[in-house]
Short mmCIF file of C-alpha atoms in Angstrom, two decimals:
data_model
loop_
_atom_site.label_atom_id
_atom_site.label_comp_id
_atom_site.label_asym_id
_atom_site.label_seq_id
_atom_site.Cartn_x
_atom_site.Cartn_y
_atom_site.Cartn_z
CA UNK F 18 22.11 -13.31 -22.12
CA UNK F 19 21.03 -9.60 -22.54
CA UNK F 20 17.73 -10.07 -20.55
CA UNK F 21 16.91 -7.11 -18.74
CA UNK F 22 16.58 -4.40 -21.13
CA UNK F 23 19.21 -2.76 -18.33
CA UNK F 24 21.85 -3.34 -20.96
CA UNK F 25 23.73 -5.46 -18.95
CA UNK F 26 24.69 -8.97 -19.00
CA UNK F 27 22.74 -11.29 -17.12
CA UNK F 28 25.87 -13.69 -16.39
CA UNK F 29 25.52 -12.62 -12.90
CA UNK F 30 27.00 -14.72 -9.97
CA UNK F 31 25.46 -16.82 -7.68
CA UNK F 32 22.92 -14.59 -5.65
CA UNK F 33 24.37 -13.17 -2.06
CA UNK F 34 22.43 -10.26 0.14
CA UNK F 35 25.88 -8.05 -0.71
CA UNK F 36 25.46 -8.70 -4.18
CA UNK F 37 21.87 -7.81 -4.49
CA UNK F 38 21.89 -5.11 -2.45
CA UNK F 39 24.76 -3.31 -5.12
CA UNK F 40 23.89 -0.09 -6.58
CA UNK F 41 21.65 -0.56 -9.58
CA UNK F 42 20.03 2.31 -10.26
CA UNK F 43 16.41 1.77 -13.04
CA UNK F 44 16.62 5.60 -14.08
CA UNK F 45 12.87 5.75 -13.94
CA UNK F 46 12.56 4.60 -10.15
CA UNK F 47 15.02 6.33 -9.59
CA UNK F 48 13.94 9.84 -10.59
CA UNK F 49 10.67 9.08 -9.76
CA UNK F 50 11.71 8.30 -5.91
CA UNK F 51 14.02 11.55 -6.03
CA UNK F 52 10.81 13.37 -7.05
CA UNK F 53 8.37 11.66 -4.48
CA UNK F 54 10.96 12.60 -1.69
CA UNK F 55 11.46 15.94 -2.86
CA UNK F 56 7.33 17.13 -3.33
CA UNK F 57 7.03 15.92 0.29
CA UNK F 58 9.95 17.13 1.43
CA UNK F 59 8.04 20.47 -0.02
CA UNK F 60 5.25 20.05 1.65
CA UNK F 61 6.29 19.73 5.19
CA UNK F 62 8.82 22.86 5.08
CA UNK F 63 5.86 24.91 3.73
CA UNK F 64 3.85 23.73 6.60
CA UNK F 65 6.61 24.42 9.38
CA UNK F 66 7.25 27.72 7.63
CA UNK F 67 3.72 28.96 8.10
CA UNK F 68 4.07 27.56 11.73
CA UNK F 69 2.12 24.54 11.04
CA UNK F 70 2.72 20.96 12.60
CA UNK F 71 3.23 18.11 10.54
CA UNK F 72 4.29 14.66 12.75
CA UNK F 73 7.23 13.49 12.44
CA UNK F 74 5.97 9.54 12.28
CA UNK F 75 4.34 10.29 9.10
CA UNK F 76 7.67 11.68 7.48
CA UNK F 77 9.97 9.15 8.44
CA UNK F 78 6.86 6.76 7.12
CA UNK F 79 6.65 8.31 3.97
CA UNK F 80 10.44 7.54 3.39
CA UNK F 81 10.86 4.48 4.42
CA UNK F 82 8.01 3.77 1.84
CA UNK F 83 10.12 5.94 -1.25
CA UNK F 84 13.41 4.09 0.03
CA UNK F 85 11.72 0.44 -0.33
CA UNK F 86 10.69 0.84 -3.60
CA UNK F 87 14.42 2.12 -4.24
CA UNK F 88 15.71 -0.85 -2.39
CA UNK F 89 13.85 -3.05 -5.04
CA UNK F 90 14.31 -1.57 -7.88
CA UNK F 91 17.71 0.62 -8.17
CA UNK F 92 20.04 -1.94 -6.59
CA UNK F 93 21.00 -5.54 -8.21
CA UNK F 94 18.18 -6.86 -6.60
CA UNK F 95 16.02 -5.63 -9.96
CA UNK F 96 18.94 -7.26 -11.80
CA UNK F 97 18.35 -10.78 -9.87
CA UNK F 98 15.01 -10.55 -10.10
CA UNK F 99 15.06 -10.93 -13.88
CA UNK F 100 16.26 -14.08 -13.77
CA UNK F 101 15.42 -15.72 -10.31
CA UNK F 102 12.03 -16.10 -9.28
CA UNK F 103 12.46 -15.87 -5.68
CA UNK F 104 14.07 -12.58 -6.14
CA UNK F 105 11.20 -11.23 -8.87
CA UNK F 106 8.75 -12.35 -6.27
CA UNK F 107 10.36 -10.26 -2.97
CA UNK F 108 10.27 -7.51 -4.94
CA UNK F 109 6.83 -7.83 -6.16
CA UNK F 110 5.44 -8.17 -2.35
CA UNK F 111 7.83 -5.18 -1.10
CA UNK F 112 6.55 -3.28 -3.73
CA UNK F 113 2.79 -4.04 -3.91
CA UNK F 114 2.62 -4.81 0.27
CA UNK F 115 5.15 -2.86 2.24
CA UNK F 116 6.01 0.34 -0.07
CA UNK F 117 2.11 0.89 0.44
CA UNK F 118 1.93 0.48 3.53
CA UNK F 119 4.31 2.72 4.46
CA UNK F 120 3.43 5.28 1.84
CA UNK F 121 -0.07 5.33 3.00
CA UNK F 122 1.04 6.28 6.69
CA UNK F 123 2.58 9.27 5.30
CA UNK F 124 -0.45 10.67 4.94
CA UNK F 125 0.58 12.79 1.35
CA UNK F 126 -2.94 13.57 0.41
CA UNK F 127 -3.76 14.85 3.47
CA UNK F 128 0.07 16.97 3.40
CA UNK F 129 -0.39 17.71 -0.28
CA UNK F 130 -4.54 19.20 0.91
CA UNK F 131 -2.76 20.89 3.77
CA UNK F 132 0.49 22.36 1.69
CA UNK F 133 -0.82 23.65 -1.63
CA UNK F 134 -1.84 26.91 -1.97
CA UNK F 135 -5.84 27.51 -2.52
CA UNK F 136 -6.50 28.88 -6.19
CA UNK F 137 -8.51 32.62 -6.74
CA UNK F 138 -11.95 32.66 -7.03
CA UNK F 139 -13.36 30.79 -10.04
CA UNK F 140 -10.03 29.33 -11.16
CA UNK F 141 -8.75 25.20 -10.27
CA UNK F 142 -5.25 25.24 -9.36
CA UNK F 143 -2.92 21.97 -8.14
CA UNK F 144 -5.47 21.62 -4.83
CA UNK F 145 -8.96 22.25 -6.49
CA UNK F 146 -7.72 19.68 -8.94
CA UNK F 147 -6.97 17.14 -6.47
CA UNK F 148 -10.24 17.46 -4.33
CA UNK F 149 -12.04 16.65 -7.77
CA UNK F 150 -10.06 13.91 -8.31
CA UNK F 151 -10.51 12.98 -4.65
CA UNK F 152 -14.33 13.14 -5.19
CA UNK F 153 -14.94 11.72 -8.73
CA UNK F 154 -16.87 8.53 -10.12
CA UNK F 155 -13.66 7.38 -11.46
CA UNK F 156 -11.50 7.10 -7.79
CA UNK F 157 -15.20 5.77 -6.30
CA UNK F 158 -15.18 3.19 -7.96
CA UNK F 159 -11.64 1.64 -7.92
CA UNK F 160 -10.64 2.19 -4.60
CA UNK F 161 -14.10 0.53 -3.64
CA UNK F 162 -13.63 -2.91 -2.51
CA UNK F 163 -15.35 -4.80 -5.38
CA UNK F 164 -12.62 -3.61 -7.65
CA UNK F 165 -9.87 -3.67 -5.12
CA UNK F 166 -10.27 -7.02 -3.59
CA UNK F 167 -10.98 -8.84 -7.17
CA UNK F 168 -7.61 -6.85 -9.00
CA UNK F 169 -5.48 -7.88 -5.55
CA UNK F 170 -6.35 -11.40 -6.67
CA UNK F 171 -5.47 -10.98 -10.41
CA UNK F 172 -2.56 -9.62 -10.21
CA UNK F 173 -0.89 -12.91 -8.93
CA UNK F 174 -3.08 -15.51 -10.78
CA UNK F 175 -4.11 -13.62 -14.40
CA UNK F 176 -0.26 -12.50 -14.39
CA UNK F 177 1.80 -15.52 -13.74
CA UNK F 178 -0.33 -18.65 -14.55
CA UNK F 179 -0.87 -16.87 -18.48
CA UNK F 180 1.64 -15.46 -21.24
CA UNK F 181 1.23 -11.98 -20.06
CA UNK F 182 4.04 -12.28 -17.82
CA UNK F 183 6.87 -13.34 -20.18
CA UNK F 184 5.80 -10.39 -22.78
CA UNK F 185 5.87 -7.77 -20.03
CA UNK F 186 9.54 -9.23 -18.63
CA UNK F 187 10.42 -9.37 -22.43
CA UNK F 188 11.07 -5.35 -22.43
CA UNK F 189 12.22 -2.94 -20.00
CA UNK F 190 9.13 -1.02 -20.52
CA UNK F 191 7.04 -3.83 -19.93
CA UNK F 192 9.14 -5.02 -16.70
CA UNK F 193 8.82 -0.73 -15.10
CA UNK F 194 4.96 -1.00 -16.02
CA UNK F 195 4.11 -3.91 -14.40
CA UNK F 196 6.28 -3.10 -10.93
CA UNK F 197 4.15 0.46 -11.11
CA UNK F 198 1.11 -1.50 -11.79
CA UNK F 199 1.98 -3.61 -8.65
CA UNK F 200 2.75 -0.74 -6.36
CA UNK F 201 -0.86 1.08 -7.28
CA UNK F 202 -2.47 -1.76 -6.91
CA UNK F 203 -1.02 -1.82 -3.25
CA UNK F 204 -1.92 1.47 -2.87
CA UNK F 205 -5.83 1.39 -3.85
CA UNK F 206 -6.20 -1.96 -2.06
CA UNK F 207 -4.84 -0.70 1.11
CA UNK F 208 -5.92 2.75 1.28
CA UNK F 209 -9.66 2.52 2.40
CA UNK F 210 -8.32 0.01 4.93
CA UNK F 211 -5.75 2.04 6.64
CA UNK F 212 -8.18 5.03 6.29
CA UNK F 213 -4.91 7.93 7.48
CA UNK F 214 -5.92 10.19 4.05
CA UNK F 215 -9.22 11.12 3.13
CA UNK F 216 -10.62 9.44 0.33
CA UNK F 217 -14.34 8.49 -1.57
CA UNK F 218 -14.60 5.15 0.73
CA UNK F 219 -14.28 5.23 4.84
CA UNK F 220 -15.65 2.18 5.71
CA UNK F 221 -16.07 1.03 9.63
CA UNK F 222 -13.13 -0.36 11.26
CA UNK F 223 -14.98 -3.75 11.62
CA UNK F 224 -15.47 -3.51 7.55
CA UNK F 225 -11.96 -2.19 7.11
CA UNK F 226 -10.43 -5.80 8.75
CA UNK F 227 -13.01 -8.13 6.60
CA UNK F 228 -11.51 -6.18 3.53
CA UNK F 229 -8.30 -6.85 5.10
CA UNK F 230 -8.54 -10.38 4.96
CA UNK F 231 -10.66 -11.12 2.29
CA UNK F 232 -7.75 -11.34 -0.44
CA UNK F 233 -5.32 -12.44 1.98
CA UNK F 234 -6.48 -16.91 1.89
CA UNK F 235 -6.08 -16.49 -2.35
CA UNK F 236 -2.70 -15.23 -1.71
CA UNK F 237 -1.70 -17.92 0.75
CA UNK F 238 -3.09 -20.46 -2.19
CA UNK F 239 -0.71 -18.77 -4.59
CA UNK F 240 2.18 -19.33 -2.11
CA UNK F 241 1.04 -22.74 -1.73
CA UNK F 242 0.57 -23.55 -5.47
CA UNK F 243 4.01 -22.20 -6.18
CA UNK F 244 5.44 -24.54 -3.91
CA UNK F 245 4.01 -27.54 -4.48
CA UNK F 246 4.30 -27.21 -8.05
CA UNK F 247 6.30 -30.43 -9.62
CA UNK F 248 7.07 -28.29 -12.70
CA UNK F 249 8.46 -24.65 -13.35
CA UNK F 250 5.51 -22.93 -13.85
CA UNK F 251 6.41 -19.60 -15.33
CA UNK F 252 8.54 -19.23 -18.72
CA UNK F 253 10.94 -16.69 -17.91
CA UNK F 254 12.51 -18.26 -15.14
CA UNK F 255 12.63 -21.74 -16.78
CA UNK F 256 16.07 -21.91 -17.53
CA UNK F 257 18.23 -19.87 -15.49
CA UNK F 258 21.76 -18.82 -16.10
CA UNK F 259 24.03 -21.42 -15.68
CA UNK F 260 26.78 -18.76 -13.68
CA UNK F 261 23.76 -18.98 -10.74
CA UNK F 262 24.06 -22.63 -10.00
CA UNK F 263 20.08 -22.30 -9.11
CA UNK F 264 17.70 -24.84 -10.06
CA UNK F 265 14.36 -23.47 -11.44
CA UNK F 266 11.83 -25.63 -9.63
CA UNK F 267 14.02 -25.26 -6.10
CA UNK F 268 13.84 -21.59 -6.97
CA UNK F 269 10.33 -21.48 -7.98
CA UNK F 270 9.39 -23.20 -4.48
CA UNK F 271 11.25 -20.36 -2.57
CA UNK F 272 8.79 -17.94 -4.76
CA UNK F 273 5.92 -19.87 -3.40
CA UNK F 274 7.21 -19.25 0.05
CA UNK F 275 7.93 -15.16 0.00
CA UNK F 276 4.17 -15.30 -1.62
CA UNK F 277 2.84 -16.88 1.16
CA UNK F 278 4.77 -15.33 4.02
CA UNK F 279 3.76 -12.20 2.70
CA UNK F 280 0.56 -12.86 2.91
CA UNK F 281 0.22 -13.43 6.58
CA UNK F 282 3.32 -10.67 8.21
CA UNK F 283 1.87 -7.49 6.27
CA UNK F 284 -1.51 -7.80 7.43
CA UNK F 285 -0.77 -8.50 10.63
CA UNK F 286 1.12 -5.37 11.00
CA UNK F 287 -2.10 -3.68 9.30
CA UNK F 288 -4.54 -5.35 11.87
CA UNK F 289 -2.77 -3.87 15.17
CA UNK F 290 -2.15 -0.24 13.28
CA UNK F 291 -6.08 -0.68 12.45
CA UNK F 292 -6.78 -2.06 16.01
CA UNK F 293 -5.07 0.95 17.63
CA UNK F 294 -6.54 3.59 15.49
CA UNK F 295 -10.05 2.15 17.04
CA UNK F 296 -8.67 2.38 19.89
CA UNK F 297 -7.72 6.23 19.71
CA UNK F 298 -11.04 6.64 18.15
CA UNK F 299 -12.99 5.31 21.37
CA UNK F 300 -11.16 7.58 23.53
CA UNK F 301 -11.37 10.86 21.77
CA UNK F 302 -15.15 9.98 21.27
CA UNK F 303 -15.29 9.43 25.35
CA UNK F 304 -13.56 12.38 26.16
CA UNK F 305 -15.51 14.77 23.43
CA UNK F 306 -18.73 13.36 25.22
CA UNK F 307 -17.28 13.85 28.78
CA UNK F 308 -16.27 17.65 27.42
CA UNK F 309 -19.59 18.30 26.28
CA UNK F 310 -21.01 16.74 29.40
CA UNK F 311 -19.62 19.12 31.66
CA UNK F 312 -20.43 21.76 28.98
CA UNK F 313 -24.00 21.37 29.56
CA UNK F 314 -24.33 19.96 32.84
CA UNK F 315 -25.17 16.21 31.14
CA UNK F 316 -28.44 17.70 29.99
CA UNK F 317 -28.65 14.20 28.79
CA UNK F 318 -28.42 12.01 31.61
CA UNK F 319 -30.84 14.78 33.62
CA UNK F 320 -33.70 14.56 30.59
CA UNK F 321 -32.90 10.50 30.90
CA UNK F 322 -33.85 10.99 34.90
CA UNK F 323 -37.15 13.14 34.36
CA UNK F 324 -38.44 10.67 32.02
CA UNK F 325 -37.79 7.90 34.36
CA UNK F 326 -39.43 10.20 36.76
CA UNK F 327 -42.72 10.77 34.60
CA UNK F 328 -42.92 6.58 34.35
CA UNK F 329 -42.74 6.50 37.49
CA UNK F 330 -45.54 9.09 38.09
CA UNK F 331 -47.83 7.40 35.40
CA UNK F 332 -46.86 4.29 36.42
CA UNK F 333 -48.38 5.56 40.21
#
């Protein structure tokens, strides 16, 4: 059963982590990781070169990120994932809750601001173009959370529980546009909320974590319904290849299950990065106001103690 649109057979054997992990390369994914490695690979040796700093978290961030999405789709994982739910479904939440994640801490808006070269006067180069971008109606409105939250949410339910699915897993076109589709969605959903780039929306840290966990119960629910379900659910993987030895609905219930542990480990690990970036905040706040404290002599607290004093003189 040609069903990939990989051009290769889908009589695959029964599913081991050595198997899936085999090389696999989609040639879109896989040039298009090459090329995201390679423009920030750019970016922080122009910034060294100059005599710049760029931290060395934020790289190793940024490729973990490019090497997830790899993981998922140029190895035999994409291959298994054509056929077996479970599979399909660990690569959707890699791609649309990890790869993000870990993009996102690589900061490459604020390396790409930092890197590219300002344009002449009067003229928009690669950076002027950006900062409009950065700055128009368009990006305002979906990385604000009215979009974001609601498209989180359809993603799962207005893709699997209707047709749409099976004709975009019908064609390899169909199968690369809706794993990109899945990874920006990740990436406008949690970019406000982990708030490393600049971007139209900076929302309190207190608003960041409500956004946080607003999508996070309907996810659980589509774990949940996935699991409980008495029936396969979804078309494609009805009838799996016999050379698996898988049964749909088994498979279908370990779907459910990466759903809804995804659901709960991601944004955990997004709570204490958001958590300690408050912290950090507090304490650079304190010390700015202790700096400017001793700047001025606290000019602050002393104008707090002569009105005090003038009460007190009224007051006798």
């Amino acid at each position: 059963m040609d069903h990939s649109g990989h051009g290769m057979t889908m009589d695959l054997p029964p599913f081991t982590l050595g198997r899936g992990l085999a090389w696999s390369a989609d040639p879109f994914f896989l040039v298009a990781c090459l090329l995201g490695l390679a423009l920030y690979g750019w970016g922080v040796v122009r910034l060294v070169r100059r005599g710049d700093k760029w931290p060395v978290g934020r790289t190793v961030a940024f490729a973990a990120g490019v090497l997830s999405v790899a993981l998922m789709m140029c190895t035999k994982l994409n291959d298994y994932g054509m056929v077996m739910f479970s599979v399909h479904m660990v690569q959707h939440m890699v791609i649309s809750m990890v790869s993000p994640i870990l993009l996102l801490l690589g900061a490459p808006i604020t390396l790409a601001l930092r890197a590219l070269p300002p344009a002449g006067r009067g003229r928009k180069g690669p950076r002027e173009l950006l900062l409009v971008l950065l700055h128009s109606r368009y990006m305002r409105i979906i990385t604000h959370p009215a979009f974001t939250i609601p498209l989180f949410i359809a993603s799962l339910y207005a893709l699997y529980f209707t047709p749409l699915f099976d004709t975009l897993m019908g064609s390899q076109a169909g199968h690369i546009a809706m794993m990109v589709h899945f990874l920006a969605v990740g990436v406008v959903f949690f970019w406000p909320i982990m708030g490393v780039d600049p971007g139209p929306h900076r929302p309190g840290y207190l608003m960041r974590m409500l956004e946080l966990f607003a999508g996070m119960p309907f996810h659980a629910f589509f774990g949940i319904a996935l699991m409980m379900a008495s029936s396969p659910m979804v078309e494609t993987f009805k009838n799996p290849p016999a050379s698996l030895g898988i049964d749909a609905l088994s498979d279908q219930n370990a779907a459910g299950g990466i759903a809804w542990a995804f659901s709960e480990v991601p944004s955990v690990l997004v709570l204490l990065a958001l958590l300690f970036q408050w912290y950090a905040s507090e304490e650079r706040q304190a010390r700015r106001s202790d700096r400017a404290a001793d700047r001025d002599g606290d000019k602050e607290l002393a104008a707090y103690n002569a009105y005090l004093a003038s009460l007190n003189t009224r007051g006798g």
